[in-house]
Amino acid sequence: VSIVEDLERAVKAWVNNDEKEMKICADRVSKAEKEADNLRRDVMKDLAGGELPAADREDLMHLVKRVDMVADWSQESTRIIRVLPVSKVPNTLRKACLELVEGAKECVFTLRKSISRIAEKPEEALKAADEVERQEEKVDELHEKARGLLAKETIKSAGVAVLISQLLESFEMVADSCEDTCDQIRIIVVRQ
């Protein structure tokens, strides 16, 4: 959640041409993503040597890997905005970026709700997982709209056009990773 919050802050700063703030937020995303990788490795090690049944350990490992993809795609987004000059991005696409990152953030917040309820309130976990799926579909629609905008814009540099496309895709992949994680939540709840 904190990674995606900082991603949103970084994108807002980037759109507002505040390079200093963008870098500060992007650096926090990078640092937190590394911490998330370390946490993933620690959890995997603990699960591998744990006393849970093998199927439960495997399910939890898949869950952890999928949650980690949310952090990975957030970091990819910040890598792109670090090198993409905002001045070369049309206003319509800047706005689309803001909408996409906001949609992705909503997915992450709802994903957290789903994960927090797996053990004690599995029905609520499933409802939240369904909500993540609906939110991800909205992000898909925003992504499709943004690609349409990109196709209509005259962008002089092919490199800039490619980076814009990759940025839009990275936001969409944050939301997709949330949806993939919810699929694993459903598996865990059903096995309970």
mmCIF file of C-alpha atoms in Angstrom:
data_model
loop_
_atom_site.group_PDB
_atom_site.id
_atom_site.type_symbol
_atom_site.label_atom_id
_atom_site.label_comp_id
_atom_site.label_asym_id
_atom_site.label_seq_id
_atom_site.Cartn_x
_atom_site.Cartn_y
_atom_site.Cartn_z
ATOM 1 C CA VAL A 1 0.000 0.000 0.000
ATOM 2 C CA SER A 2 2.733 2.475 0.906
ATOM 3 C CA ILE A 3 4.550 1.699 -2.345
ATOM 4 C CA VAL A 4 1.487 2.509 -4.422
ATOM 5 C CA GLU A 5 0.786 5.634 -2.367
ATOM 6 C CA ASP A 6 4.310 6.821 -3.125
ATOM 7 C CA LEU A 7 3.856 5.836 -6.762
ATOM 8 C CA GLU A 8 0.792 8.061 -6.923
ATOM 9 C CA ARG A 9 2.708 10.922 -5.271
ATOM 10 C CA ALA A 10 5.563 10.441 -7.746
ATOM 11 C CA VAL A 11 3.199 10.528 -10.721
ATOM 12 C CA LYS A 12 1.452 13.652 -9.432
ATOM 13 C CA ALA A 13 4.810 15.367 -8.937
ATOM 14 C CA TRP A 14 5.924 14.239 -12.413
ATOM 15 C CA VAL A 15 2.723 15.579 -14.014
ATOM 16 C CA ASN A 16 3.259 18.894 -12.179
ATOM 17 C CA ASN A 17 6.860 18.975 -13.402
ATOM 18 C CA ASP A 18 8.188 18.814 -9.816
ATOM 19 C CA GLU A 19 11.260 16.721 -10.548
ATOM 20 C CA LYS A 20 12.667 16.972 -7.029
ATOM 21 C CA GLU A 21 9.490 15.623 -5.384
ATOM 22 C CA MET A 22 9.092 12.987 -8.098
ATOM 23 C CA LYS A 23 12.600 11.681 -7.403
ATOM 24 C CA ILE A 24 12.027 11.649 -3.644
ATOM 25 C CA CYS A 25 8.837 9.620 -4.051
ATOM 26 C CA ALA A 26 10.358 7.344 -6.706
ATOM 27 C CA ASP A 27 13.324 6.686 -4.417
ATOM 28 C CA ARG A 28 10.915 5.671 -1.648
ATOM 29 C CA VAL A 29 9.181 3.295 -4.059
ATOM 30 C CA SER A 30 12.524 1.764 -4.992
ATOM 31 C CA LYS A 31 13.605 1.375 -1.365
ATOM 32 C CA ALA A 32 10.262 -0.123 -0.328
ATOM 33 C CA GLU A 33 10.290 -2.518 -3.291
ATOM 34 C CA LYS A 34 13.691 -3.825 -2.193
ATOM 35 C CA GLU A 35 12.338 -4.250 1.334
ATOM 36 C CA ALA A 36 9.340 -6.105 -0.120
ATOM 37 C CA ASP A 37 11.709 -8.431 -1.997
ATOM 38 C CA ASN A 38 13.613 -9.134 1.228
ATOM 39 C CA LEU A 39 10.360 -9.766 3.069
ATOM 40 C CA ARG A 40 9.189 -12.106 0.290
ATOM 41 C CA ARG A 41 12.425 -14.105 0.555
ATOM 42 C CA ASP A 42 12.129 -14.297 4.355
ATOM 43 C CA VAL A 43 8.514 -15.431 4.211
ATOM 44 C CA MET A 44 9.365 -18.028 1.558
ATOM 45 C CA LYS A 45 12.197 -19.363 3.725
ATOM 46 C CA ASP A 46 9.913 -19.507 6.771
ATOM 47 C CA LEU A 47 7.197 -21.256 4.803
ATOM 48 C CA ALA A 48 9.625 -23.770 3.314
ATOM 49 C CA GLY A 49 10.710 -24.891 6.759
ATOM 50 C CA GLY A 50 7.349 -24.456 8.456
ATOM 51 C CA GLU A 51 4.963 -26.928 9.946
ATOM 52 C CA LEU A 52 1.969 -26.117 7.764
ATOM 53 C CA PRO A 53 0.726 -28.788 5.377
ATOM 54 C CA ALA A 54 2.504 -28.652 2.009
ATOM 55 C CA ALA A 55 -0.589 -27.415 0.116
ATOM 56 C CA ASP A 56 -1.082 -24.527 2.561
ATOM 57 C CA ARG A 57 2.587 -23.543 2.323
ATOM 58 C CA GLU A 58 2.394 -23.607 -1.471
ATOM 59 C CA ASP A 59 -0.780 -21.496 -1.491
ATOM 60 C CA LEU A 60 0.801 -18.897 0.786
ATOM 61 C CA MET A 61 3.973 -18.831 -1.327
ATOM 62 C CA HIS A 62 1.904 -18.109 -4.422
ATOM 63 C CA LEU A 63 0.061 -15.362 -2.548
ATOM 64 C CA VAL A 64 3.307 -13.712 -1.442
ATOM 65 C CA LYS A 65 4.766 -13.862 -4.966
ATOM 66 C CA ARG A 66 1.671 -12.261 -6.445
ATOM 67 C CA VAL A 67 1.582 -9.468 -3.885
ATOM 68 C CA ASP A 68 5.249 -8.820 -4.651
ATOM 69 C CA MET A 69 4.332 -8.243 -8.314
ATOM 70 C CA VAL A 70 2.293 -5.214 -7.234
ATOM 71 C CA ALA A 71 5.475 -3.703 -5.816
ATOM 72 C CA ASP A 72 7.508 -4.734 -8.863
ATOM 73 C CA TRP A 73 5.146 -3.049 -11.331
ATOM 74 C CA SER A 74 4.986 0.055 -9.145
ATOM 75 C CA GLN A 75 8.733 0.310 -9.280
ATOM 76 C CA GLU A 76 8.673 -0.203 -13.058
ATOM 77 C CA SER A 77 6.312 2.769 -13.321
ATOM 78 C CA THR A 78 8.720 4.989 -11.421
ATOM 79 C CA ARG A 79 11.632 3.811 -13.545
ATOM 80 C CA ILE A 80 9.776 5.035 -16.606
ATOM 81 C CA ILE A 81 8.781 8.441 -15.241
ATOM 82 C CA ARG A 82 12.395 9.032 -14.196
ATOM 83 C CA VAL A 83 13.442 8.980 -17.881
ATOM 84 C CA LEU A 84 10.276 10.231 -19.604
ATOM 85 C CA PRO A 85 10.293 14.030 -19.953
ATOM 86 C CA VAL A 86 6.834 15.158 -18.881
ATOM 87 C CA SER A 87 7.104 18.147 -21.211
ATOM 88 C CA LYS A 88 6.910 15.736 -24.152
ATOM 89 C CA VAL A 89 3.776 14.029 -22.851
ATOM 90 C CA PRO A 90 0.509 15.578 -24.079
ATOM 91 C CA ASN A 91 -1.850 16.862 -21.384
ATOM 92 C CA THR A 92 -4.496 14.288 -22.320
ATOM 93 C CA LEU A 93 -2.059 11.496 -21.543
ATOM 94 C CA ARG A 94 -0.848 13.118 -18.336
ATOM 95 C CA LYS A 95 -4.451 13.134 -17.149
ATOM 96 C CA ALA A 96 -4.835 9.509 -18.254
ATOM 97 C CA CYS A 97 -1.766 8.586 -16.188
ATOM 98 C CA LEU A 98 -3.273 10.193 -13.107
ATOM 99 C CA GLU A 99 -6.545 8.318 -13.622
ATOM 100 C CA LEU A 100 -4.748 5.001 -14.127
ATOM 101 C CA VAL A 101 -2.558 5.339 -11.044
ATOM 102 C CA GLU A 102 -5.606 6.316 -8.959
ATOM 103 C CA GLY A 103 -7.463 3.248 -10.219
ATOM 104 C CA ALA A 104 -4.497 1.023 -9.464
ATOM 105 C CA LYS A 105 -4.289 2.487 -5.947
ATOM 106 C CA GLU A 106 -7.954 1.658 -5.336
ATOM 107 C CA CYS A 107 -7.254 -1.934 -6.373
ATOM 108 C CA VAL A 108 -4.365 -2.135 -3.912
ATOM 109 C CA PHE A 109 -6.415 -0.761 -1.014
ATOM 110 C CA THR A 110 -9.181 -3.271 -1.668
ATOM 111 C CA LEU A 111 -6.624 -6.065 -2.058
ATOM 112 C CA ARG A 112 -5.279 -5.224 1.404
ATOM 113 C CA LYS A 113 -8.819 -5.516 2.755
ATOM 114 C CA SER A 114 -9.229 -8.922 1.126
ATOM 115 C CA ILE A 115 -5.907 -10.254 2.440
ATOM 116 C CA SER A 116 -6.581 -9.006 5.964
ATOM 117 C CA ARG A 117 -9.812 -11.005 6.144
ATOM 118 C CA ILE A 118 -8.650 -14.365 4.735
ATOM 119 C CA ALA A 119 -8.279 -16.165 8.046
ATOM 120 C CA GLU A 120 -11.014 -14.694 10.221
ATOM 121 C CA LYS A 121 -13.685 -13.500 7.783
ATOM 122 C CA PRO A 122 -13.273 -15.506 4.564
ATOM 123 C CA GLU A 123 -16.617 -14.390 3.129
ATOM 124 C CA GLU A 124 -15.566 -10.760 3.442
ATOM 125 C CA ALA A 125 -12.225 -11.660 1.847
ATOM 126 C CA LEU A 126 -14.103 -13.076 -1.144
ATOM 127 C CA LYS A 127 -16.347 -10.002 -1.400
ATOM 128 C CA ALA A 128 -13.309 -7.735 -1.376
ATOM 129 C CA ALA A 129 -11.650 -9.945 -3.995
ATOM 130 C CA ASP A 130 -14.722 -9.514 -6.196
ATOM 131 C CA GLU A 131 -14.479 -5.750 -5.695
ATOM 132 C CA VAL A 132 -10.811 -5.806 -6.749
ATOM 133 C CA GLU A 133 -11.883 -7.548 -9.939
ATOM 134 C CA ARG A 134 -14.477 -4.835 -10.665
ATOM 135 C CA GLN A 135 -11.920 -2.117 -9.976
ATOM 136 C CA GLU A 136 -9.373 -3.828 -12.214
ATOM 137 C CA GLU A 137 -11.931 -3.899 -15.028
ATOM 138 C CA LYS A 138 -12.305 -0.110 -14.641
ATOM 139 C CA VAL A 139 -8.529 0.229 -14.905
ATOM 140 C CA ASP A 140 -8.654 -1.904 -18.057
ATOM 141 C CA GLU A 141 -11.198 0.531 -19.512
ATOM 142 C CA LEU A 142 -9.030 3.507 -18.570
ATOM 143 C CA HIS A 143 -6.034 1.786 -20.153
ATOM 144 C CA GLU A 144 -7.932 1.154 -23.372
ATOM 145 C CA LYS A 145 -9.066 4.789 -23.458
ATOM 146 C CA ALA A 146 -5.495 5.992 -22.825
ATOM 147 C CA ARG A 147 -4.124 3.846 -25.644
ATOM 148 C CA GLY A 148 -6.740 5.367 -27.911
ATOM 149 C CA LEU A 149 -5.563 8.827 -26.871
ATOM 150 C CA LEU A 150 -1.964 7.845 -27.541
ATOM 151 C CA ALA A 151 -2.899 6.664 -31.031
ATOM 152 C CA LYS A 152 -4.515 10.046 -31.793
ATOM 153 C CA GLU A 153 -1.641 12.181 -30.517
ATOM 154 C CA THR A 154 1.205 13.428 -32.670
ATOM 155 C CA ILE A 155 4.348 12.555 -30.784
ATOM 156 C CA LYS A 156 7.526 13.494 -32.614
ATOM 157 C CA SER A 157 9.815 11.013 -30.874
ATOM 158 C CA ALA A 158 9.226 7.289 -31.279
ATOM 159 C CA GLY A 159 11.130 6.737 -28.038
ATOM 160 C CA VAL A 160 8.763 9.001 -26.129
ATOM 161 C CA ALA A 161 5.745 7.240 -27.643
ATOM 162 C CA VAL A 162 7.143 3.857 -26.592
ATOM 163 C CA LEU A 163 7.832 5.074 -23.057
ATOM 164 C CA ILE A 164 4.323 6.508 -22.748
ATOM 165 C CA SER A 165 2.880 3.190 -23.884
ATOM 166 C CA GLN A 166 5.049 1.315 -21.387
ATOM 167 C CA LEU A 167 4.024 3.675 -18.602
ATOM 168 C CA LEU A 168 0.349 3.161 -19.304
ATOM 169 C CA GLU A 169 0.946 -0.589 -19.369
ATOM 170 C CA SER A 170 2.830 -0.546 -16.064
ATOM 171 C CA PHE A 171 -0.069 1.133 -14.270
ATOM 172 C CA GLU A 172 -2.450 -1.420 -15.732
ATOM 173 C CA MET A 173 -0.140 -4.226 -14.578
ATOM 174 C CA VAL A 174 -0.291 -2.973 -10.982
ATOM 175 C CA ALA A 175 -4.057 -3.496 -11.135
ATOM 176 C CA ASP A 176 -3.673 -6.828 -12.962
ATOM 177 C CA SER A 177 -1.316 -8.033 -10.245
ATOM 178 C CA CYS A 178 -3.973 -7.201 -7.661
ATOM 179 C CA GLU A 179 -6.513 -9.242 -9.591
ATOM 180 C CA ASP A 180 -4.067 -12.163 -9.900
ATOM 181 C CA THR A 181 -3.505 -12.029 -6.153
ATOM 182 C CA CYS A 182 -7.252 -12.209 -5.575
ATOM 183 C CA ASP A 183 -7.400 -15.400 -7.611
ATOM 184 C CA GLN A 184 -4.952 -16.886 -5.121
ATOM 185 C CA ILE A 185 -7.014 -15.556 -2.208
ATOM 186 C CA ARG A 186 -10.011 -17.421 -3.592
ATOM 187 C CA ILE A 187 -7.984 -20.642 -3.730
ATOM 188 C CA ILE A 188 -6.903 -20.216 -0.116
ATOM 189 C CA VAL A 189 -10.442 -19.483 1.081
ATOM 190 C CA VAL A 190 -11.921 -22.435 -0.801
ATOM 191 C CA ARG A 191 -9.329 -24.802 0.698
ATOM 192 C CA GLN A 192 -10.156 -23.573 4.212
#
